[in-house]
Each structure stands twice: as C-alpha cells, then as structure tokens.
C-alpha cells in the first residue's frame, strides 16, 4: 500500500471564528496554521483565501500573499488552491488563483445544494473550462466529487479527453445536499473509479474520522482540516488544524500505514504532469 498522503484544508470559505476561534483568516494566521499542519504530517495544503475580517475571496493578490507566506515557512509542501471558492462566485472570480501558477488546484465536478438557499454551481461547461485552464497552465488537479453523479461526469469528461489522467479523486462526503459519508458510500465510489486512479476522502463534520479510518485501511488518502470539521471529537473543538492532522497520523500509526512526505506525495499522486 502506498504511504498515506494527508491533505489539510485550513480554512474553507464557510466556517468562522465564531464557530471555532482557530479558523485562520489573516495571512499570518494562514501561514502559522500551515506550518503547524505540515509539522504534524500534512503533505498537501488545500488553501482558500479570506480577508482579515473572514470574508472569503478568490482575489489573486490575496492568494499571492497567502501562498508566499506559506511557501516561506513550508517550501516543500504541495499547495493546492481552491477554484471552488464560495457559493455564488462567478467562474472568472473563481479562476483567479490559477494565474499564480500554483502546483495544484481543485476541479469541482458537479453542482449541488449547499444548505439553506445556497447552491454550489459547477455546470458541465464550467468544469470543462476549469480543466482547460488548468491544463493550459500546467496546474495539477484533484477531482472534487460531492456525489456519485460528479464521479460519473468526471469519468465521462475523461473519456472525451476533457479531463486528463492521472485521475485523482477527492470524495467530499457529508455536505448537507451532497452524498452522505458512510463507509458504504465511499466503498461505492471507490468501486466506481478506475484501478489506476487515486482517491482521498474528506468527511464533513462527524464523518471526518470514520472516513479517514476507511481510507487508511483501504489504500486511500485523507483530507482533514477546519474547512471540513471543527471538532477533535464529539463536543470538543479542535485547537488547531494540526491537531486534526495529528489525530490522523496516530490512526495511521495504529494501522501500520506510513505517512508520505511532500516529495513522496508527488510520486504517489503522479504529479509529473497531465496526459491523455
Ligand atoms: N466552498 C465550497 C463552496 C473547493 O475548494 O474546490 C467549495 C469548495 C470546493 O470548498
Ligand atoms: Zn475547499
């Protein structure tokens, strides 16, 4: 089994300091959270930008500040920018961080309800446009799938040559409006993707650690972080992103699964480049 690649989703766009004071907003808070998460074992950082007051933004210059500050402290780490941003943002707005030529970005593979009146829109043409932009700039992508239909659409676009190998799936499960995050759900998704594709699980809320356990046991990879889950355990807020990463490291140690360094993660995720 490959070593375990741990991604830390530092802040997301939706959670707030009111819910957990450890959610990073400022450039310095992002850099500190990143450094701690990497020290704990994260090889990949999934980055959303926030303004100092917490508002989510896809502004290129704000991303530049955050990525530069993180790189200064974690020069080896794989930085994965979000092209999902927050619900309601336009395609152009969301694409801005790609202009910074990040090593990696998310490619969201379908539309879903996102709680209340929110809809996270990713039309087929959006997905094709994002994939083309990433391909043109040589940005590696991870296929964010919140539902089985998103996996099917990614595979269909792959067969048409519009989404390219290597296929790296991220199953984000447990969003209010997406697929739930039971073991049977991830098993179904895993059985639906090609043998040579990799997958990572991101369980939202209470699904975070049970899904991490599944992935550790079954050759998948794991995403944790305050974007997805604010709690270390039921009723106990996580003190930091690093604490969530550390919990996964300990779970992996109990299963005898080693943790990938960023360099090892690049090999495991076949980060050499996209090809048909
Ligand atoms: N904030 C969500 C609406 C991504 O990063 O690509 C979308 C999201 C996915 O978080
Ligand atoms: Zn995200």
PDB file of C-alpha atoms and ligand atoms in Angstrom:
ATOM      1  CA  UNK A   1       0.000   0.000   0.000  1.00  0.00           C
ATOM      2  CA  UNK A   2       1.276   3.495  -0.768  1.00  0.00           C
ATOM      3  CA  UNK A   3       2.181   5.762   2.090  1.00  0.00           C
ATOM      4  CA  UNK A   4      -0.701   7.931   3.282  1.00  0.00           C
ATOM      5  CA  UNK A   5      -0.986  11.390   1.754  1.00  0.00           C
ATOM      6  CA  UNK A   6      -2.597  13.782   4.211  1.00  0.00           C
ATOM      7  CA  UNK A   7      -4.142  16.986   2.920  1.00  0.00           C
ATOM      8  CA  UNK A   8      -5.068  19.717   5.358  1.00  0.00           C
ATOM      9  CA  UNK A   9      -7.936  22.031   4.390  1.00  0.00           C
ATOM     10  CA  UNK A  10      -7.022  25.021   6.512  1.00  0.00           C
ATOM     11  CA  UNK A  11      -9.985  27.365   6.431  1.00  0.00           C
ATOM     12  CA  UNK A  12     -12.505  26.749   3.661  1.00  0.00           C
ATOM     13  CA  UNK A  13     -14.893  29.530   2.790  1.00  0.00           C
ATOM     14  CA  UNK A  14     -17.822  28.826   5.063  1.00  0.00           C
ATOM     15  CA  UNK A  15     -16.643  28.217   8.624  1.00  0.00           C
ATOM     16  CA  UNK A  16     -15.962  31.084  11.015  1.00  0.00           C
ATOM     17  CA  UNK A  17     -14.081  32.084  14.131  1.00  0.00           C
ATOM     18  CA  UNK A  18     -17.471  32.327  15.843  1.00  0.00           C
ATOM     19  CA  UNK A  19     -17.747  28.571  15.394  1.00  0.00           C
ATOM     20  CA  UNK A  20     -14.101  27.849  16.219  1.00  0.00           C
ATOM     21  CA  UNK A  21     -11.549  30.604  17.015  1.00  0.00           C
ATOM     22  CA  UNK A  22      -8.782  28.511  15.394  1.00  0.00           C
ATOM     23  CA  UNK A  23     -10.146  29.102  11.866  1.00  0.00           C
ATOM     24  CA  UNK A  24      -7.389  31.159  10.156  1.00  0.00           C
ATOM     25  CA  UNK A  25      -8.275  34.397   8.333  1.00  0.00           C
ATOM     26  CA  UNK A  26      -5.196  36.641   8.181  1.00  0.00           C
ATOM     27  CA  UNK A  27      -2.111  35.937   6.102  1.00  0.00           C
ATOM     28  CA  UNK A  28      -0.088  35.291   9.241  1.00  0.00           C
ATOM     29  CA  UNK A  29      -2.753  33.031  10.715  1.00  0.00           C
ATOM     30  CA  UNK A  30      -2.810  31.044   7.472  1.00  0.00           C
ATOM     31  CA  UNK A  31       0.981  30.717   7.463  1.00  0.00           C
ATOM     32  CA  UNK A  32       1.107  29.618  11.086  1.00  0.00           C
ATOM     33  CA  UNK A  33      -1.721  27.118  10.624  1.00  0.00           C
ATOM     34  CA  UNK A  34       0.043  25.784   7.533  1.00  0.00           C
ATOM     35  CA  UNK A  35       3.381  25.410   9.269  1.00  0.00           C
ATOM     36  CA  UNK A  36       1.823  23.556  12.192  1.00  0.00           C
ATOM     37  CA  UNK A  37      -0.195  21.265   9.933  1.00  0.00           C
ATOM     38  CA  UNK A  38       2.886  20.403   7.889  1.00  0.00           C
ATOM     39  CA  UNK A  39       4.901  19.743  11.046  1.00  0.00           C
ATOM     40  CA  UNK A  40       2.126  17.386  12.146  1.00  0.00           C
ATOM     41  CA  UNK A  41       2.262  15.406   8.874  1.00  0.00           C
ATOM     42  CA  UNK A  42       0.332  17.152   6.090  1.00  0.00           C
ATOM     43  CA  UNK A  43       1.936  16.875   2.637  1.00  0.00           C
ATOM     44  CA  UNK A  44      -0.705  18.926   0.813  1.00  0.00           C
ATOM     45  CA  UNK A  45      -2.406  22.139   1.905  1.00  0.00           C
ATOM     46  CA  UNK A  46      -5.817  22.974   0.449  1.00  0.00           C
ATOM     47  CA  UNK A  47      -5.968  26.766   0.517  1.00  0.00           C
ATOM     48  CA  UNK A  48      -8.927  29.163   0.463  1.00  0.00           C
ATOM     49  CA  UNK A  49      -8.248  32.867   0.862  1.00  0.00           C
ATOM     50  CA  UNK A  50     -10.034  35.024   3.409  1.00  0.00           C
ATOM     51  CA  UNK A  51      -9.837  38.717   4.128  1.00  0.00           C
ATOM     52  CA  UNK A  52      -8.826  39.730   7.639  1.00  0.00           C
ATOM     53  CA  UNK A  53     -12.485  40.017   8.626  1.00  0.00           C
ATOM     54  CA  UNK A  54     -13.160  36.462   7.496  1.00  0.00           C
ATOM     55  CA  UNK A  55     -14.902  37.146   4.184  1.00  0.00           C
ATOM     56  CA  UNK A  56     -13.954  34.527   1.573  1.00  0.00           C
ATOM     57  CA  UNK A  57     -12.279  35.821  -1.554  1.00  0.00           C
ATOM     58  CA  UNK A  58     -10.723  34.446  -4.725  1.00  0.00           C
ATOM     59  CA  UNK A  59      -8.745  37.660  -5.239  1.00  0.00           C
ATOM     60  CA  UNK A  60      -5.474  36.860  -6.950  1.00  0.00           C
ATOM     61  CA  UNK A  61      -3.399  39.267  -4.894  1.00  0.00           C
ATOM     62  CA  UNK A  62      -4.781  37.983  -1.629  1.00  0.00           C
ATOM     63  CA  UNK A  63      -3.928  34.434  -2.718  1.00  0.00           C
ATOM     64  CA  UNK A  64      -0.457  35.601  -3.708  1.00  0.00           C
ATOM     65  CA  UNK A  65       0.162  36.980  -0.219  1.00  0.00           C
ATOM     66  CA  UNK A  66      -1.094  33.819   1.444  1.00  0.00           C
ATOM     67  CA  UNK A  67       0.801  31.403  -0.816  1.00  0.00           C
ATOM     68  CA  UNK A  68       4.029  33.405  -0.482  1.00  0.00           C
ATOM     69  CA  UNK A  69       3.730  33.443   3.301  1.00  0.00           C
ATOM     70  CA  UNK A  70       3.052  29.702   3.421  1.00  0.00           C
ATOM     71  CA  UNK A  71       5.878  28.907   0.996  1.00  0.00           C
ATOM     72  CA  UNK A  72       8.314  30.864   3.109  1.00  0.00           C
ATOM     73  CA  UNK A  73       7.619  28.581   6.053  1.00  0.00           C
ATOM     74  CA  UNK A  74       6.853  25.343   4.167  1.00  0.00           C
ATOM     75  CA  UNK A  75       8.889  25.411   0.957  1.00  0.00           C
ATOM     76  CA  UNK A  76       8.452  21.682   0.174  1.00  0.00           C
ATOM     77  CA  UNK A  77       4.713  21.392   0.703  1.00  0.00           C
ATOM     78  CA  UNK A  78       2.249  20.889  -2.158  1.00  0.00           C
ATOM     79  CA  UNK A  79      -0.030  23.924  -2.276  1.00  0.00           C
ATOM     80  CA  UNK A  80      -3.472  23.241  -3.699  1.00  0.00           C
ATOM     81  CA  UNK A  81      -5.588  26.335  -4.319  1.00  0.00           C
ATOM     82  CA  UNK A  82      -9.358  26.167  -4.309  1.00  0.00           C
ATOM     83  CA  UNK A  83     -11.138  27.007  -7.524  1.00  0.00           C
ATOM     84  CA  UNK A  84     -14.426  26.335  -5.740  1.00  0.00           C
ATOM     85  CA  UNK A  85     -14.242  29.488  -3.667  1.00  0.00           C
ATOM     86  CA  UNK A  86     -17.585  30.166  -2.027  1.00  0.00           C
ATOM     87  CA  UNK A  87     -21.107  29.651  -3.346  1.00  0.00           C
ATOM     88  CA  UNK A  88     -22.332  32.478  -5.566  1.00  0.00           C
ATOM     89  CA  UNK A  89     -18.923  33.367  -7.036  1.00  0.00           C
ATOM     90  CA  UNK A  90     -18.586  33.592 -10.807  1.00  0.00           C
ATOM     91  CA  UNK A  91     -16.397  31.339 -12.921  1.00  0.00           C
ATOM     92  CA  UNK A  92     -13.961  34.197 -13.634  1.00  0.00           C
ATOM     93  CA  UNK A  93     -13.745  35.120  -9.967  1.00  0.00           C
ATOM     94  CA  UNK A  94     -13.007  31.545  -9.003  1.00  0.00           C
ATOM     95  CA  UNK A  95     -10.311  31.117 -11.645  1.00  0.00           C
ATOM     96  CA  UNK A  96      -8.098  33.957 -10.364  1.00  0.00           C
ATOM     97  CA  UNK A  97      -5.686  31.898  -8.249  1.00  0.00           C
ATOM     98  CA  UNK A  98      -4.773  29.850 -11.338  1.00  0.00           C
ATOM     99  CA  UNK A  99      -2.996  32.950 -12.664  1.00  0.00           C
ATOM    100  CA  UNK A 100      -0.405  32.392  -9.935  1.00  0.00           C
ATOM    101  CA  UNK A 101       0.540  29.017 -11.467  1.00  0.00           C
ATOM    102  CA  UNK A 102       0.035  27.021  -8.275  1.00  0.00           C
ATOM    103  CA  UNK A 103       1.310  23.461  -8.248  1.00  0.00           C
ATOM    104  CA  UNK A 104      -2.181  22.083  -7.713  1.00  0.00           C
ATOM    105  CA  UNK A 105      -5.844  23.148  -7.692  1.00  0.00           C
ATOM    106  CA  UNK A 106      -9.250  21.640  -7.116  1.00  0.00           C
ATOM    107  CA  UNK A 107     -11.544  20.840 -10.034  1.00  0.00           C
ATOM    108  CA  UNK A 108     -15.110  20.649  -8.761  1.00  0.00           C
ATOM    109  CA  UNK A 109     -17.073  18.084 -10.755  1.00  0.00           C
ATOM    110  CA  UNK A 110     -20.731  18.959 -10.305  1.00  0.00           C
ATOM    111  CA  UNK A 111     -23.470  21.134  -8.852  1.00  0.00           C
ATOM    112  CA  UNK A 112     -25.118  20.509  -5.503  1.00  0.00           C
ATOM    113  CA  UNK A 113     -27.279  22.080  -2.831  1.00  0.00           C
ATOM    114  CA  UNK A 114     -25.110  23.590  -0.113  1.00  0.00           C
ATOM    115  CA  UNK A 115     -27.578  24.171   2.725  1.00  0.00           C
ATOM    116  CA  UNK A 116     -30.416  26.686   3.004  1.00  0.00           C
ATOM    117  CA  UNK A 117     -30.731  28.613  -0.248  1.00  0.00           C
ATOM    118  CA  UNK A 118     -27.106  28.030  -1.272  1.00  0.00           C
ATOM    119  CA  UNK A 119     -26.230  26.161  -4.445  1.00  0.00           C
ATOM    120  CA  UNK A 120     -22.644  25.358  -5.403  1.00  0.00           C
ATOM    121  CA  UNK A 121     -22.804  25.674  -9.184  1.00  0.00           C
ATOM    122  CA  UNK A 122     -20.473  23.706 -11.431  1.00  0.00           C
ATOM    123  CA  UNK A 123     -22.093  23.246 -14.823  1.00  0.00           C
ATOM    124  CA  UNK A 124     -20.601  20.881 -17.351  1.00  0.00           C
ATOM    125  CA  UNK A 125     -19.201  23.882 -19.247  1.00  0.00           C
ATOM    126  CA  UNK A 126     -17.712  25.272 -16.028  1.00  0.00           C
ATOM    127  CA  UNK A 127     -15.898  22.009 -15.410  1.00  0.00           C
ATOM    128  CA  UNK A 128     -14.600  21.873 -18.974  1.00  0.00           C
ATOM    129  CA  UNK A 129     -13.421  25.496 -18.750  1.00  0.00           C
ATOM    130  CA  UNK A 130     -11.660  24.982 -15.410  1.00  0.00           C
ATOM    131  CA  UNK A 131      -9.988  21.794 -16.639  1.00  0.00           C
ATOM    132  CA  UNK A 132      -8.783  23.532 -19.807  1.00  0.00           C
ATOM    133  CA  UNK A 133      -7.419  26.493 -17.856  1.00  0.00           C
ATOM    134  CA  UNK A 134      -5.530  24.187 -15.502  1.00  0.00           C
ATOM    135  CA  UNK A 135      -4.222  22.101 -18.340  1.00  0.00           C
ATOM    136  CA  UNK A 136      -3.038  25.167 -20.271  1.00  0.00           C
ATOM    137  CA  UNK A 137      -1.120  26.435 -17.253  1.00  0.00           C
ATOM    138  CA  UNK A 138       0.270  23.042 -16.226  1.00  0.00           C
ATOM    139  CA  UNK A 139      -1.619  23.062 -12.925  1.00  0.00           C
ATOM    140  CA  UNK A 140      -2.205  19.578 -11.489  1.00  0.00           C
ATOM    141  CA  UNK A 141      -5.766  18.947 -10.423  1.00  0.00           C
ATOM    142  CA  UNK A 142      -7.754  16.944  -7.968  1.00  0.00           C
ATOM    143  CA  UNK A 143     -11.326  15.985  -8.844  1.00  0.00           C
ATOM    144  CA  UNK A 144     -13.632  17.121  -6.056  1.00  0.00           C
ATOM    145  CA  UNK A 145     -16.734  14.950  -6.047  1.00  0.00           C
ATOM    146  CA  UNK A 146     -19.546  15.519  -3.593  1.00  0.00           C
ATOM    147  CA  UNK A 147     -21.853  12.940  -5.135  1.00  0.00           C
ATOM    148  CA  UNK A 148     -21.788   9.814  -7.295  1.00  0.00           C
ATOM    149  CA  UNK A 149     -23.023  11.811 -10.298  1.00  0.00           C
ATOM    150  CA  UNK A 150     -19.929  14.006 -10.034  1.00  0.00           C
ATOM    151  CA  UNK A 151     -17.707  10.932 -10.320  1.00  0.00           C
ATOM    152  CA  UNK A 152     -19.666   9.769 -13.368  1.00  0.00           C
ATOM    153  CA  UNK A 153     -19.399  13.179 -15.001  1.00  0.00           C
ATOM    154  CA  UNK A 154     -15.644  13.384 -14.355  1.00  0.00           C
ATOM    155  CA  UNK A 155     -15.200   9.939 -15.914  1.00  0.00           C
ATOM    156  CA  UNK A 156     -17.335  10.877 -18.920  1.00  0.00           C
ATOM    157  CA  UNK A 157     -15.306  14.054 -19.463  1.00  0.00           C
ATOM    158  CA  UNK A 158     -12.157  11.984 -19.092  1.00  0.00           C
ATOM    159  CA  UNK A 159     -13.328   9.592 -21.818  1.00  0.00           C
ATOM    160  CA  UNK A 160     -13.909  12.626 -24.049  1.00  0.00           C
ATOM    161  CA  UNK A 161     -10.362  13.843 -23.379  1.00  0.00           C
ATOM    162  CA  UNK A 162     -11.534  16.923 -21.483  1.00  0.00           C
ATOM    163  CA  UNK A 163     -10.378  15.777 -18.057  1.00  0.00           C
ATOM    164  CA  UNK A 164      -6.973  14.201 -18.169  1.00  0.00           C
ATOM    165  CA  UNK A 165      -5.080  11.500 -16.312  1.00  0.00           C
ATOM    166  CA  UNK A 166      -3.758  10.961 -13.739  1.00  0.00           C
ATOM    167  CA  UNK A 167      -7.184  10.863 -12.145  1.00  0.00           C
ATOM    168  CA  UNK A 168      -7.021  11.918  -8.516  1.00  0.00           C
ATOM    169  CA  UNK A 169     -10.397  11.866  -6.858  1.00  0.00           C
ATOM    170  CA  UNK A 170     -11.295  13.671  -3.680  1.00  0.00           C
ATOM    171  CA  UNK A 171     -14.564  12.353  -2.276  1.00  0.00           C
ATOM    172  CA  UNK A 172     -16.018  15.157  -0.172  1.00  0.00           C
ATOM    173  CA  UNK A 173     -18.814  13.459   1.700  1.00  0.00           C
ATOM    174  CA  UNK A 174     -21.342  14.603   4.251  1.00  0.00           C
ATOM    175  CA  UNK A 175     -22.181  18.057   2.868  1.00  0.00           C
ATOM    176  CA  UNK A 176     -25.793  18.991   3.505  1.00  0.00           C
ATOM    177  CA  UNK A 177     -27.004  18.494  -0.069  1.00  0.00           C
ATOM    178  CA  UNK A 178     -24.373  16.002  -1.188  1.00  0.00           C
ATOM    179  CA  UNK A 179     -23.760  12.324  -0.620  1.00  0.00           C
ATOM    180  CA  UNK A 180     -23.546  11.070   2.945  1.00  0.00           C
ATOM    181  CA  UNK A 181     -20.270   9.793   4.344  1.00  0.00           C
ATOM    182  CA  UNK A 182     -20.968   6.256   5.491  1.00  0.00           C
ATOM    183  CA  UNK A 183     -18.467   3.511   4.734  1.00  0.00           C
ATOM    184  CA  UNK A 184     -20.865   2.051   2.166  1.00  0.00           C
ATOM    185  CA  UNK A 185     -20.836   5.404   0.316  1.00  0.00           C
ATOM    186  CA  UNK A 186     -17.090   5.604  -0.048  1.00  0.00           C
ATOM    187  CA  UNK A 187     -16.922   1.905  -0.907  1.00  0.00           C
ATOM    188  CA  UNK A 188     -19.399   2.529  -3.753  1.00  0.00           C
ATOM    189  CA  UNK A 189     -17.393   5.494  -5.047  1.00  0.00           C
ATOM    190  CA  UNK A 190     -14.126   3.629  -4.806  1.00  0.00           C
ATOM    191  CA  UNK A 191     -15.613   0.730  -6.782  1.00  0.00           C
ATOM    192  CA  UNK A 192     -16.725   3.224  -9.462  1.00  0.00           C
ATOM    193  CA  UNK A 193     -13.311   4.620 -10.380  1.00  0.00           C
ATOM    194  CA  UNK A 194     -10.552   3.039 -12.488  1.00  0.00           C
ATOM    195  CA  UNK A 195      -7.964   0.834 -10.777  1.00  0.00           C
ATOM    196  CA  UNK A 196      -5.137   3.249 -11.506  1.00  0.00           C
ATOM    197  CA  UNK A 197      -6.937   6.324 -10.129  1.00  0.00           C
ATOM    198  CA  UNK A 198      -6.099   7.528  -6.628  1.00  0.00           C
ATOM    199  CA  UNK A 199      -8.646   8.751  -4.135  1.00  0.00           C
ATOM    200  CA  UNK A 200      -8.715  10.791  -0.995  1.00  0.00           C
ATOM    201  CA  UNK A 201     -11.621  11.147   1.402  1.00  0.00           C
ATOM    202  CA  UNK A 202     -12.793  14.348   3.061  1.00  0.00           C
ATOM    203  CA  UNK A 203     -15.533  13.594   5.538  1.00  0.00           C
ATOM    204  CA  UNK A 204     -17.513  16.630   6.618  1.00  0.00           C
ATOM    205  CA  UNK A 205     -18.335  17.027  10.315  1.00  0.00           C
ATOM    206  CA  UNK A 206     -18.850  13.728  12.114  1.00  0.00           C
ATOM    207  CA  UNK A 207     -17.827  11.791   9.009  1.00  0.00           C
ATOM    208  CA  UNK A 208     -14.231  13.085   9.079  1.00  0.00           C
ATOM    209  CA  UNK A 209     -12.537  10.447  11.197  1.00  0.00           C
ATOM    210  CA  UNK A 210     -14.603   7.363  10.270  1.00  0.00           C
ATOM    211  CA  UNK A 211     -13.839   8.052   6.599  1.00  0.00           C
ATOM    212  CA  UNK A 212     -10.180   8.675   7.403  1.00  0.00           C
ATOM    213  CA  UNK A 213     -10.141   5.262   9.065  1.00  0.00           C
ATOM    214  CA  UNK A 214     -11.674   3.685   5.956  1.00  0.00           C
ATOM    215  CA  UNK A 215      -9.065   5.293   3.689  1.00  0.00           C
ATOM    216  CA  UNK A 216      -6.169   4.323   5.955  1.00  0.00           C
ATOM    217  CA  UNK A 217      -7.319   0.696   5.869  1.00  0.00           C
ATOM    218  CA  UNK A 218      -8.099   0.595   2.149  1.00  0.00           C
ATOM    219  CA  UNK A 219      -5.274   2.385   0.381  1.00  0.00           C
ATOM    220  CA  UNK A 220      -6.964   5.761   0.038  1.00  0.00           C
ATOM    221  CA  UNK A 221      -5.649   9.107   1.185  1.00  0.00           C
ATOM    222  CA  UNK A 222      -7.125  11.533   3.704  1.00  0.00           C
ATOM    223  CA  UNK A 223      -8.122  15.179   3.886  1.00  0.00           C
ATOM    224  CA  UNK A 224      -8.834  16.741   7.252  1.00  0.00           C
ATOM    225  CA  UNK A 225      -8.939  20.305   8.491  1.00  0.00           C
ATOM    226  CA  UNK A 226     -11.180  23.000   9.871  1.00  0.00           C
ATOM    227  CA  UNK A 227     -12.795  23.550   6.455  1.00  0.00           C
ATOM    228  CA  UNK A 228     -14.440  20.163   6.838  1.00  0.00           C
ATOM    229  CA  UNK A 229     -14.740  19.647  10.565  1.00  0.00           C
ATOM    230  CA  UNK A 230     -14.338  21.880  13.630  1.00  0.00           C
ATOM    231  CA  UNK A 231     -14.186  19.159  16.266  1.00  0.00           C
ATOM    232  CA  UNK A 232     -11.466  16.884  17.556  1.00  0.00           C
ATOM    233  CA  UNK A 233     -14.131  14.644  18.991  1.00  0.00           C
ATOM    234  CA  UNK A 234     -17.795  14.974  19.841  1.00  0.00           C
ATOM    235  CA  UNK A 235     -18.274  18.237  21.803  1.00  0.00           C
ATOM    236  CA  UNK A 236     -14.549  19.119  21.804  1.00  0.00           C
ATOM    237  CA  UNK A 237     -13.451  21.868  19.426  1.00  0.00           C
ATOM    238  CA  UNK A 238     -10.146  21.290  17.651  1.00  0.00           C
ATOM    239  CA  UNK A 239      -7.480  23.686  18.935  1.00  0.00           C
ATOM    240  CA  UNK A 240      -5.829  23.841  15.508  1.00  0.00           C
ATOM    241  CA  UNK A 241      -5.667  22.276  12.075  1.00  0.00           C
ATOM    242  CA  UNK A 242      -2.532  20.492  13.235  1.00  0.00           C
ATOM    243  CA  UNK A 243      -4.463  18.695  15.945  1.00  0.00           C
ATOM    244  CA  UNK A 244      -6.755  17.183  13.305  1.00  0.00           C
ATOM    245  CA  UNK A 245      -3.762  16.132  11.192  1.00  0.00           C
ATOM    246  CA  UNK A 246      -2.078  14.631  14.233  1.00  0.00           C
ATOM    247  CA  UNK A 247      -5.139  12.560  15.022  1.00  0.00           C
ATOM    248  CA  UNK A 248      -4.986  11.013  11.539  1.00  0.00           C
ATOM    249  CA  UNK A 249      -1.244  10.383  11.908  1.00  0.00           C
ATOM    250  CA  UNK A 250      -1.953   8.462  15.099  1.00  0.00           C
ATOM    251  CA  UNK A 251      -4.765   6.496  13.468  1.00  0.00           C
ATOM    252  CA  UNK A 252      -2.432   5.579  10.601  1.00  0.00           C
ATOM    253  CA  UNK A 253       0.305   4.518  13.031  1.00  0.00           C
ATOM    254  CA  UNK A 254      -2.109   2.119  14.708  1.00  0.00           C
ATOM    255  CA  UNK A 255      -2.749   0.518  11.297  1.00  0.00           C
ATOM    256  CA  UNK A 256       0.951   0.459  10.389  1.00  0.00           C
ATOM    257  CA  UNK A 257       0.450   2.883   7.478  1.00  0.00           C
ATOM    258  CA  UNK A 258       3.351   5.284   6.987  1.00  0.00           C
ATOM    259  CA  UNK A 259       2.840   8.981   6.224  1.00  0.00           C
ATOM    260  CA  UNK A 260       4.056  10.433   2.911  1.00  0.00           C
ATOM    261  CA  UNK A 261       6.372  13.418   2.822  1.00  0.00           C
ATOM    262  CA  UNK A 262       5.548  16.054   0.189  1.00  0.00           C
ATOM    263  CA  UNK A 263       8.183  14.573  -2.120  1.00  0.00           C
ATOM    264  CA  UNK A 264       6.731  11.090  -1.699  1.00  0.00           C
ATOM    265  CA  UNK A 265       3.246  12.517  -2.204  1.00  0.00           C
ATOM    266  CA  UNK A 266       4.338  13.946  -5.575  1.00  0.00           C
ATOM    267  CA  UNK A 267       5.338  10.461  -6.693  1.00  0.00           C
ATOM    268  CA  UNK A 268       2.263   8.753  -5.260  1.00  0.00           C
ATOM    269  CA  UNK A 269      -0.066  11.310  -6.861  1.00  0.00           C
ATOM    270  CA  UNK A 270       1.899  11.208 -10.125  1.00  0.00           C
ATOM    271  CA  UNK A 271       2.406  14.942 -10.118  1.00  0.00           C
ATOM    272  CA  UNK A 272       4.677  14.866 -13.158  1.00  0.00           C
ATOM    273  CA  UNK A 273       2.033  16.295 -15.462  1.00  0.00           C
ATOM    274  CA  UNK A 274      -1.224  15.620 -17.192  1.00  0.00           C
ATOM    275  CA  UNK A 275      -1.505  13.446 -20.279  1.00  0.00           C
ATOM    276  CA  UNK A 276      -4.301  11.820 -22.230  1.00  0.00           C
TER     277      UNK A 276
HETATM  278  N1  LIG B   1     -16.569  26.276  -0.522  1.00  0.00           N
HETATM  279  C1  LIG B   1     -17.311  25.377  -1.337  1.00  0.00           C
HETATM  280  C2  LIG B   1     -18.495  26.058  -1.944  1.00  0.00           C
HETATM  281  C3  LIG B   1     -13.209  23.606  -3.449  1.00  0.00           C
HETATM  282  O1  LIG B   1     -12.470  24.088  -2.611  1.00  0.00           O
HETATM  283  O2  LIG B   1     -12.865  23.405  -4.606  1.00  0.00           O
HETATM  284  C4  LIG B   1     -16.485  24.769  -2.407  1.00  0.00           C
HETATM  285  C5  LIG B   1     -15.224  24.138  -2.034  1.00  0.00           C
HETATM  286  C6  LIG B   1     -14.621  23.261  -3.072  1.00  0.00           C
HETATM  287  O3  LIG B   1     -14.687  24.305  -0.961  1.00  0.00           O
HETATM  288 ZN1  LIG B   2     -12.356  23.854  -0.400  1.00  0.00          ZN
END
